Coordinates of N, CA and C in Angstrom, one line a residue:
M458 N -11.6 -16.8 -1.8 CA -10.8 -16.9 -3.0 C -9.6 -16.0 -2.8
A459 N -8.4 -16.5 -3.1 CA -7.1 -15.7 -2.9 C -7.1 -14.5 -3.8
L460 N -6.6 -13.4 -3.3 CA -6.4 -12.2 -4.1 C -5.0 -12.2 -4.7
R461 N -4.9 -11.7 -5.9 CA -3.6 -11.6 -6.7 C -3.4 -10.3 -7.2
I462 N -2.2 -10.0 -7.6 CA -1.9 -8.7 -8.3 C -2.7 -8.7 -9.6
G463 N -3.4 -7.6 -9.9 CA -4.2 -7.5 -11.1 C -5.7 -7.7 -10.8
D464 N -6.0 -8.3 -9.6 CA -7.4 -8.5 -9.3 C -8.0 -7.1 -8.8
K465 N -9.3 -7.0 -9.0 CA -10.0 -5.8 -8.5 C -10.1 -5.9 -7.0
A466 N -9.7 -4.8 -6.3 CA -9.7 -4.7 -4.9 C -11.2 -4.8 -4.4
P467 N -11.5 -5.7 -3.5 CA -12.9 -5.8 -3.1 C -13.4 -4.5 -2.5
D468 N -14.6 -4.1 -2.9 CA -15.2 -2.9 -2.3 C -15.9 -3.3 -1.0
F469 N -16.1 -2.3 -0.2 CA -16.8 -2.5 1.1 C -17.2 -1.2 1.7
E470 N -18.1 -1.3 2.7 CA -18.6 -0.2 3.4 C -18.2 -0.4 4.9
A471 N -17.7 0.6 5.6 CA -17.2 0.3 6.9 C -17.2 1.6 7.7
E472 N -17.2 1.5 9.0 CA -17.0 2.6 9.9 C -15.5 2.8 10.1
T473 N -15.1 4.1 10.1 CA -13.7 4.4 10.3 C -13.6 5.6 11.3
T474 N -12.4 5.9 11.7 CA -12.2 7.0 12.6 C -12.5 8.4 11.9
K475 N -12.8 8.4 10.6 CA -13.2 9.6 9.9 C -14.6 9.4 9.4
G476 N -15.4 8.5 10.0 CA -16.8 8.3 9.6 C -16.9 7.1 8.7
R477 N -18.2 6.9 8.3 CA -18.5 5.7 7.4 C -18.1 6.0 6.0
I478 N -17.4 5.0 5.4 CA -17.0 5.2 4.0 C -17.4 4.0 3.1
K479 N -17.5 4.3 1.8 CA -17.6 3.2 0.8 C -16.2 3.2 0.2
F480 N -15.5 2.2 0.2 CA -14.1 2.2 -0.1 C -13.7 2.7 -1.5
H481 N -14.3 2.2 -2.5 CA -14.0 2.6 -3.9 C -14.4 4.1 -4.1
E482 N -15.5 4.5 -3.5 CA -15.9 5.9 -3.6 C -14.9 6.8 -2.9
W483 N -14.5 6.3 -1.7 CA -13.5 7.1 -0.9 C -12.2 7.2 -1.7
L484 N -11.8 6.1 -2.4 CA -10.5 6.1 -3.1 C -10.5 7.1 -4.3
G485 N -11.7 7.1 -5.0 CA -11.8 8.1 -6.1 C -10.8 7.8 -7.2
D486 N -10.1 8.9 -7.6 CA -9.1 8.8 -8.7 C -7.7 8.7 -8.1
S487 N -7.6 8.4 -6.9 CA -6.2 8.3 -6.2 C -5.7 6.8 -6.2
Y488 N -4.4 6.7 -6.0 CA -3.9 5.4 -5.6 C -4.2 5.3 -4.1
G489 N -4.1 4.1 -3.6 CA -4.4 3.8 -2.2 C -3.5 2.8 -1.6
I490 N -3.2 3.1 -0.3 CA -2.5 2.1 0.6 C -3.4 1.6 1.6
L491 N -3.8 0.4 1.6 CA -4.6 -0.3 2.6 C -3.7 -1.2 3.4
F492 N -3.4 -0.8 4.7 CA -2.5 -1.7 5.5 C -3.2 -2.1 6.8
S493 N -3.0 -3.4 7.2 CA -3.8 -4.0 8.2 C -3.0 -4.4 9.4
H494 N -3.7 -4.5 10.5 CA -3.1 -4.8 11.8 C -4.0 -5.8 12.6
P495 N -3.3 -6.8 13.3 CA -4.1 -7.8 14.0 C -4.8 -7.4 15.3
K496 N -4.4 -6.2 15.8 CA -4.9 -5.9 17.1 C -4.5 -4.4 17.5
D497 N -5.3 -3.7 18.1 CA -4.9 -2.4 18.7 C -4.0 -2.6 19.9
F498 N -3.3 -1.5 20.2 CA -2.4 -1.5 21.4 C -1.3 -2.7 21.3
T499 N -0.8 -2.9 20.1 CA 0.3 -3.9 19.9 C 1.6 -3.1 19.6
P500 N 2.7 -3.6 20.1 CA 3.9 -2.8 20.1 C 4.4 -2.4 18.7
V501 N 4.6 -3.5 17.8 CA 5.2 -3.2 16.5 C 4.2 -2.3 15.7
C502 N 2.9 -2.6 15.7 CA 2.0 -1.8 15.0 C 2.0 -0.3 15.4
T503 N 2.2 -0.1 16.7 CA 2.2 1.3 17.2 C 3.3 2.1 16.5
T504 N 4.5 1.4 16.4 CA 5.6 2.1 15.7 C 5.3 2.3 14.2
E505 N 4.6 1.4 13.6 CA 4.3 1.5 12.2 C 3.3 2.6 11.9
L506 N 2.3 2.7 12.7 CA 1.3 3.7 12.4 C 1.8 5.1 12.6
G507 N 2.7 5.3 13.7 CA 3.3 6.6 13.9 C 4.2 7.0 12.8
Y508 N 5.1 6.1 12.3 CA 6.0 6.4 11.3 C 5.2 6.8 10.0
L509 N 4.2 6.0 9.7 CA 3.5 6.3 8.5 C 2.7 7.7 8.6
A510 N 2.3 8.0 9.8 CA 1.7 9.3 10.0 C 2.6 10.4 9.6
K511 N 3.9 10.3 10.0 CA 4.9 11.3 9.6 C 5.3 11.3 8.2
L512 N 5.1 10.1 7.5 CA 5.5 10.0 6.1 C 4.3 10.3 5.2
A513 N 3.1 10.5 5.8 CA 1.9 10.7 5.0 C 2.0 11.8 4.0
P514 N 2.6 13.0 4.3 CA 2.7 14.0 3.3 C 3.4 13.6 2.0
E515 N 4.3 12.7 2.1 CA 5.0 12.2 0.9 C 4.1 11.4 0.0
F516 N 3.3 10.6 0.6 CA 2.3 9.9 -0.2 C 1.2 10.8 -0.8
E517 N 0.8 11.8 0.0 CA -0.1 12.8 -0.5 C 0.4 13.5 -1.8
K518 N 1.7 13.8 -1.8 CA 2.3 14.5 -2.9 C 2.2 13.6 -4.2
R519 N 2.1 12.3 -4.0 CA 2.0 11.4 -5.1 C 0.6 10.9 -5.4
N520 N -0.4 11.6 -4.9 CA -1.8 11.3 -5.1 C -2.1 9.9 -4.5
V521 N -1.6 9.6 -3.3 CA -1.9 8.3 -2.7 C -2.6 8.6 -1.4
K522 N -3.8 7.9 -1.2 CA -4.5 8.0 0.0 C -4.1 6.8 0.9
I523 N -4.0 7.0 2.2 CA -3.7 6.0 3.2 C -4.9 5.6 4.0
I524 N -5.1 4.3 4.2 CA -6.2 3.9 5.1 C -5.7 2.7 5.9
G525 N -5.9 2.7 7.2 CA -5.5 1.5 8.0 C -6.7 0.7 8.4
L526 N -6.4 -0.5 8.8 CA -7.4 -1.4 9.3 C -6.9 -2.2 10.5
S527 N -7.7 -2.3 11.5 CA -7.3 -3.1 12.7 C -8.5 -3.9 13.1
V528 N -8.3 -5.1 13.6 CA -9.4 -6.0 14.0 C -9.9 -5.6 15.4
D529 N -10.5 -4.4 15.5 CA -11.0 -3.9 16.7 C -12.0 -2.8 16.4
P530 N -12.8 -2.3 17.3 CA -13.8 -1.3 17.1 C -13.1 0.1 16.9
V531 N -13.8 1.0 16.3 CA -13.3 2.3 16.0 C -12.9 3.1 17.3
E532 N -13.8 2.9 18.3 CA -13.5 3.6 19.6 C -12.1 3.2 20.2
N533 N -11.7 2.0 20.0 CA -10.4 1.5 20.4 C -9.3 2.2 19.6
H534 N -9.5 2.4 18.3 CA -8.6 3.1 17.5 C -8.3 4.5 18.0
E535 N -9.4 5.2 18.4 CA -9.3 6.6 18.9 C -8.4 6.6 20.1
R536 N -8.6 5.7 21.0 CA -7.7 5.6 22.2 C -6.3 5.3 21.9
W537 N -6.1 4.4 21.0 CA -4.8 4.0 20.6 C -4.0 5.1 19.9
R538 N -4.7 6.0 19.2 CA -4.1 7.1 18.5 C -3.3 8.0 19.5
G539 N -3.8 8.1 20.7 CA -3.1 8.9 21.7 C -1.8 8.3 22.1
D540 N -1.8 7.0 22.3 CA -0.5 6.3 22.6 C 0.5 6.4 21.4
I541 N -0.1 6.3 20.2 CA 0.8 6.3 19.0 C 1.5 7.7 19.0
K542 N 0.8 8.7 19.2 CA 1.4 10.1 19.1 C 2.4 10.3 20.3
E543 N 2.0 9.8 21.4 CA 3.0 9.9 22.6 C 4.3 9.1 22.4
V544 N 4.2 7.9 21.8 CA 5.3 7.1 21.6 C 6.2 7.5 20.4
T545 N 5.6 7.9 19.3 CA 6.3 8.1 18.1 C 6.4 9.6 17.6
G546 N 5.5 10.4 18.1 CA 5.4 11.8 17.7 C 4.6 11.9 16.4
G547 N 4.1 10.8 15.9 CA 3.3 10.8 14.7 C 1.8 10.9 15.0
D548 N 1.1 11.9 14.5 CA -0.3 12.0 14.8 C -1.1 11.4 13.6
V549 N -1.8 10.3 13.9 CA -2.5 9.6 12.8 C -3.7 10.4 12.4
Q550 N -3.7 10.9 11.1 CA -4.8 11.7 10.6 C -5.5 10.9 9.5
Y551 N -4.9 9.8 8.9 CA -5.5 9.0 7.9 C -6.6 8.1 8.6
P552 N -7.6 7.7 7.9 CA -8.7 6.9 8.6 C -8.2 5.5 9.0
M553 N -8.8 5.0 10.0 CA -8.6 3.7 10.5 C -9.9 2.9 10.5
I554 N -10.0 1.8 9.8 CA -11.2 1.1 9.7 C -11.4 0.2 11.0
G555 N -12.6 0.3 11.5 CA -13.0 -0.6 12.6 C -13.5 -1.9 12.0
D556 N -12.8 -3.0 12.2 CA -13.2 -4.3 11.6 C -13.6 -5.3 12.6
S557 N -14.4 -4.9 13.6 CA -14.7 -5.8 14.7 C -15.5 -7.0 14.2
D558 N -16.2 -6.9 13.1 CA -17.0 -8.0 12.6 C -16.1 -8.9 11.6
L559 N -14.8 -8.5 11.5 CA -13.9 -9.3 10.7 C -14.2 -9.3 9.2
N560 N -15.2 -8.5 8.8 CA -15.6 -8.5 7.4 C -14.6 -8.2 6.4
V561 N -13.8 -7.1 6.6 CA -12.8 -6.6 5.6 C -11.6 -7.6 5.6
A562 N -11.2 -8.0 6.8 CA -10.1 -9.0 6.9 C -10.4 -10.3 6.1
K563 N -11.7 -10.7 6.1 CA -12.1 -11.9 5.4 C -12.2 -11.6 3.9
L564 N -12.8 -10.4 3.6 CA -12.9 -10.0 2.2 C -11.6 -10.0 1.5
Y565 N -10.6 -9.5 2.2 CA -9.2 -9.4 1.6 C -8.4 -10.6 1.9
D566 N -9.0 -11.7 2.2 CA -8.3 -13.0 2.4 C -7.2 -13.0 3.4
M567 N -7.3 -12.1 4.4 CA -6.4 -12.1 5.5 C -6.8 -13.0 6.7
L568 N -8.0 -13.4 6.7 CA -8.5 -14.4 7.6 C -9.4 -15.4 6.7
P569 N -9.5 -16.6 7.1 CA -10.3 -17.6 6.4 C -11.8 -17.1 6.3
A570 N -12.4 -17.3 5.1 CA -13.7 -16.8 4.9 C -14.7 -17.4 5.9
D571 N -14.4 -18.6 6.5 CA -15.4 -19.2 7.4 C -15.1 -18.8 8.9
T572 N -14.2 -17.9 9.1 CA -13.9 -17.4 10.5 C -15.2 -16.8 11.0
G573 N -15.6 -17.3 12.2 CA -16.8 -16.8 12.8 C -16.6 -15.8 13.9
G574 N -17.7 -15.2 14.4 CA -17.6 -14.4 15.5 C -17.1 -13.0 15.2
T575 N -16.7 -12.3 16.2 CA -16.2 -10.9 16.1 C -14.8 -10.8 16.7
S576 N -14.3 -9.6 16.8 CA -13.0 -9.3 17.3 C -12.9 -9.6 18.8
E577 N -14.1 -9.6 19.5 CA -14.2 -9.8 20.9 C -13.5 -11.2 21.3
G578 N -12.6 -11.1 22.2 CA -11.9 -12.3 22.7 C -10.8 -12.8 21.8
R579 N -10.6 -12.2 20.6 CA -9.5 -12.6 19.7 C -8.3 -11.9 20.1
T580 N -7.1 -12.5 19.9 CA -5.8 -11.9 20.2 C -5.1 -11.6 19.0
A581 N -4.0 -10.9 19.2 CA -3.1 -10.6 18.0 C -2.6 -11.9 17.4
A582 N -2.4 -12.9 18.2 CA -1.9 -14.2 17.7 C -2.9 -14.9 16.8
T583 N -4.2 -14.8 17.2 CA -5.2 -15.5 16.4 C -5.5 -14.7 15.1
N584 N -5.1 -13.4 15.1 CA -5.3 -12.5 13.9 C -4.0 -12.3 13.2
A585 N -3.0 -13.2 13.4 CA -1.6 -12.9 13.0 C -1.5 -12.6 11.5
T586 N -2.4 -13.2 10.7 CA -2.3 -13.0 9.2 C -2.8 -11.7 8.7
V587 N -3.4 -10.9 9.7 CA -3.9 -9.6 9.3 C -2.7 -8.6 9.3
R588 N -1.8 -8.8 8.4 CA -0.5 -8.0 8.4 C -0.1 -7.8 7.0
T589 N -1.0 -7.2 6.2 CA -0.8 -7.0 4.7 C -0.8 -5.6 4.3
V590 N 0.0 -5.2 3.4 CA -0.1 -3.9 2.7 C -0.6 -4.2 1.3
F591 N -1.6 -3.5 0.9 CA -2.2 -3.5 -0.4 C -1.9 -2.2 -1.1
I592 N -1.3 -2.2 -2.3 CA -1.2 -0.9 -3.1 C -2.3 -1.1 -4.2
I593 N -3.2 -0.1 -4.3 CA -4.3 -0.2 -5.2 C -4.3 1.0 -6.1
G594 N -4.5 0.8 -7.4 CA -4.5 1.9 -8.3 C -5.8 2.6 -8.4
P595 N -5.8 3.8 -9.1 CA -7.1 4.5 -9.4 C -8.1 3.6 -10.1
D596 N -7.6 2.6 -10.9 CA -8.5 1.7 -11.6 C -9.1 0.7 -10.6
K597 N -8.8 0.7 -9.4 CA -9.2 -0.2 -8.3 C -8.6 -1.6 -8.4
L598 N -7.6 -1.7 -9.2 CA -6.9 -3.0 -9.3 C -5.7 -3.0 -8.3
I599 N -5.5 -4.2 -7.8 CA -4.4 -4.4 -6.8 C -3.0 -4.4 -7.6
K600 N -2.2 -3.5 -7.3 CA -0.9 -3.4 -7.9 C 0.2 -4.1 -7.2
A601 N 0.1 -4.3 -5.9 CA 1.2 -5.0 -5.1 C 0.6 -5.4 -3.8
M602 N 1.2 -6.4 -3.2 CA 0.8 -6.9 -1.9 C 2.1 -7.2 -1.1
L603 N 2.2 -6.8 0.1 CA 3.4 -7.1 0.9 C 2.8 -7.7 2.2
I604 N 3.3 -8.9 2.6 CA 2.8 -9.6 3.8 C 3.9 -9.8 4.8
Y605 N 3.6 -9.4 6.0 CA 4.7 -9.4 7.1 C 4.2 -10.2 8.3
P606 N 5.2 -10.9 9.0 CA 4.9 -11.5 10.3 C 4.7 -10.4 11.3
M607 N 4.1 -10.8 12.5 CA 3.9 -9.8 13.5 C 5.2 -9.3 14.1
S608 N 6.3 -10.1 14.1 CA 7.5 -9.8 14.7 C 8.4 -8.8 13.9
S609 N 8.0 -8.5 12.7 CA 8.8 -7.7 11.8 C 8.1 -6.4 11.4
G610 N 8.6 -5.3 11.8 CA 8.0 -4.0 11.4 C 8.1 -3.8 9.9
R611 N 7.1 -3.2 9.4 CA 7.1 -2.9 8.0 C 8.0 -1.7 7.6
N612 N 8.6 -1.7 6.4 CA 9.4 -0.6 5.9 C 8.6 0.3 5.0
F613 N 8.1 1.4 5.5 CA 7.2 2.2 4.7 C 8.0 3.1 3.7
D614 N 9.3 3.3 4.0 CA 10.1 3.9 2.9 C 10.1 3.0 1.7
E615 N 10.2 1.7 1.9 CA 10.1 0.8 0.8 C 8.8 0.8 0.1
V616 N 7.7 1.0 0.8 CA 6.4 1.1 0.2 C 6.3 2.3 -0.6
L617 N 6.8 3.4 -0.1 CA 6.9 4.7 -0.9 C 7.7 4.5 -2.2
R618 N 8.8 3.8 -2.1 CA 9.7 3.5 -3.3 C 8.9 2.7 -4.3
L619 N 8.2 1.7 -3.8 CA 7.4 0.8 -4.6 C 6.3 1.6 -5.4
V620 N 5.6 2.5 -4.6 CA 4.6 3.3 -5.3 C 5.2 4.1 -6.4
E621 N 6.4 4.7 -6.2 CA 7.0 5.5 -7.2 C 7.3 4.7 -8.4
S622 N 7.8 3.5 -8.2 CA 8.0 2.6 -9.3 C 6.7 2.2 -10.1
I623 N 5.7 1.9 -9.3 CA 4.4 1.5 -10.0 C 3.9 2.7 -10.8
Q624 N 3.9 3.9 -10.2 CA 3.4 5.0 -11.0 C 4.2 5.3 -12.2
L625 N 5.5 5.2 -12.1 CA 6.4 5.5 -13.2 C 6.2 4.5 -14.4
T626 N 6.1 3.2 -14.0 CA 6.0 2.2 -15.0 C 4.6 2.1 -15.6
A627 N 3.6 2.7 -14.9 CA 2.3 2.8 -15.5 C 2.2 3.8 -16.6
N628 N 3.1 4.8 -16.5 CA 3.0 5.9 -17.5 C 4.0 5.9 -18.6
H629 N 5.0 5.0 -18.4 CA 6.1 4.9 -19.4 C 6.4 3.4 -19.6
K630 N 6.8 3.0 -20.8 CA 7.1 1.6 -21.1 C 8.5 1.2 -20.6
V631 N 8.7 1.3 -19.3 CA 9.9 1.0 -18.6 C 9.7 0.1 -17.4
A632 N 10.7 -0.5 -16.9 CA 10.7 -1.2 -15.6 C 11.8 -0.7 -14.8
T633 N 11.8 -0.9 -13.5 CA 12.8 -0.4 -12.6 C 13.7 -1.6 -12.1
P634 N 15.0 -1.5 -12.2 CA 15.9 -2.6 -11.8 C 16.0 -2.7 -10.3
V635 N 16.8 -3.7 -9.9 CA 17.0 -4.0 -8.5 C 17.5 -2.8 -7.7
N636 N 16.9 -2.6 -6.5 CA 17.3 -1.5 -5.6 C 17.1 -0.1 -6.2
W637 N 16.3 0.0 -7.3 CA 16.1 1.3 -7.9 C 15.6 2.4 -7.0
K638 N 16.0 3.6 -7.2 CA 15.5 4.7 -6.4 C 15.1 5.8 -7.4
N639 N 14.1 6.6 -7.0 CA 13.6 7.7 -7.9 C 14.7 8.5 -8.4
G640 N 14.8 8.7 -9.7 CA 15.8 9.5 -10.4 C 16.9 8.7 -11.0
E641 N 17.0 7.4 -10.7 CA 18.0 6.5 -11.3 C 17.6 5.9 -12.6
D642 N 18.5 5.4 -13.3 CA 18.2 4.8 -14.6 C 17.2 3.7 -14.5
V643 N 16.5 3.4 -15.6 CA 15.5 2.4 -15.7 C 15.7 1.5 -16.9
I644 N 14.9 0.5 -17.1 CA 15.0 -0.5 -18.2 C 13.9 -0.3 -19.2
I645 N 14.2 -0.3 -20.4 CA 13.2 -0.3 -21.5 C 12.6 -1.7 -21.5
V646 N 11.2 -1.8 -21.4 CA 10.6 -3.2 -21.4 C 10.9 -3.9 -22.7
P647 N 11.0 -5.2 -22.7 CA 11.3 -6.0 -23.9 C 10.3 -5.8 -25.0
A648 N 9.0 -5.5 -24.6 CA 7.9 -5.4 -25.6 C 8.1 -4.2 -26.6
V649 N 9.0 -3.3 -26.2 CA 9.3 -2.1 -27.0 C 10.4 -2.4 -28.0
S650 N 10.1 -2.3 -29.3 CA 11.2 -2.6 -30.3 C 12.2 -1.4 -30.3
D651 N 13.3 -1.6 -30.9 CA 14.3 -0.6 -31.0 C 13.8 0.6 -31.8
D652 N 13.0 0.3 -32.8 CA 12.4 1.4 -33.6 C 11.4 2.3 -32.7
E653 N 10.6 1.6 -31.9 CA 9.7 2.4 -31.0 C 10.5 3.1 -30.0
A654 N 11.6 2.5 -29.5 CA 12.4 3.1 -28.5 C 13.1 4.4 -28.9
K655 N 13.4 4.4 -30.2 CA 14.0 5.6 -30.8 C 13.0 6.8 -30.7
T656 N 11.7 6.5 -30.8 CA 10.7 7.6 -30.7 C 10.5 8.0 -29.3
R657 N 10.4 6.9 -28.4 CA 10.1 7.2 -27.0 C 11.3 7.8 -26.2
F658 N 12.5 7.3 -26.6 CA 13.7 7.8 -25.9 C 14.7 8.3 -26.9
P659 N 14.4 9.5 -27.5 CA 15.3 10.1 -28.6 C 16.7 10.4 -28.2
N660 N 17.0 10.5 -26.9 CA 18.4 10.7 -26.5 C 19.2 9.4 -26.4
G661 N 18.6 8.3 -26.7 CA 19.3 7.0 -26.8 C 19.3 6.3 -25.5
W662 N 19.9 5.1 -25.5 CA 20.0 4.2 -24.4 C 21.3 3.4 -24.5
T663 N 21.5 2.6 -23.4 CA 22.7 1.7 -23.4 C 22.2 0.3 -23.5
T664 N 22.7 -0.4 -24.5 CA 22.3 -1.8 -24.6 C 23.3 -2.7 -23.9
V665 N 22.9 -3.3 -22.8 CA 23.8 -4.1 -22.0 C 23.7 -5.6 -22.6
K666 N 22.5 -6.0 -22.8 CA 22.2 -7.2 -23.6 C 21.1 -6.9 -24.5
P667 N 20.8 -7.7 -25.5 CA 19.7 -7.4 -26.4 C 18.4 -7.2 -25.6
Y668 N 18.2 -7.9 -24.5 CA 17.0 -7.9 -23.7 C 17.1 -6.9 -22.5
L669 N 18.3 -6.2 -22.4 CA 18.5 -5.3 -21.3 C 19.0 -4.0 -21.8
R670 N 18.1 -3.0 -21.9 CA 18.4 -1.7 -22.4 C 18.2 -0.7 -21.3
V671 N 19.2 0.0 -21.0 CA 19.1 1.0 -19.9 C 19.0 2.4 -20.4
V672 N 18.2 3.2 -19.7 CA 17.9 4.5 -20.2 C 17.6 5.4 -19.0
P673 N 18.0 6.7 -19.0 CA 17.7 7.6 -17.9 C 16.2 7.6 -17.7
Q674 N 15.8 7.8 -16.4 CA 14.4 7.8 -16.0 C 13.7 8.9 -16.7
P675 N 12.5 8.6 -17.4 CA 11.7 9.6 -18.0 C 11.2 10.6 -17.0
K676 N 11.0 11.8 -17.4 CA 10.5 12.9 -16.5 C 9.1 12.7 -16.3

């Protein structure tokens, strides 16, 4: 069954580079980034894991836990980690799920549910669809999904920006406009009447159109 925004993120138990975890229990009251890879020792993924390792403190400041997944055993991840640090300077400290039985990849609809066997003998090409970023809330609901081809490296600065937008709009009745960055003006959602807006935004707003009211970002 295909996953959609608003669905509950499937729970699972798996071995990781930080020991065995139960996903929902591990996530706790934090937001989560679950991002997947089709194979260890692949070039684009090496650059991604290293960059995210360096960006990890920014996610931590925002109460976001990071966890990776690759369709290979945990012991391979440990060896790959050395290459990642050597190539990028990023030391991967977040856990990496060993998904050699393909269970999590199938659970999250990244591989067909009837895919048989294990990671043994499979290539990055046969696992090409295992290239998704899931942003998951403390309520364990999927807030966003980004799916990439193997040939295109992911932009984790954009993932961080998206997390900031999701967290802001979860706490205030606003939406973020195109290319919004943290600190810039936002939009009052149409469901908020002008009377309610006067209470929520006492310093006022700019009405561009009746359905487009712009206000400074709430603190």
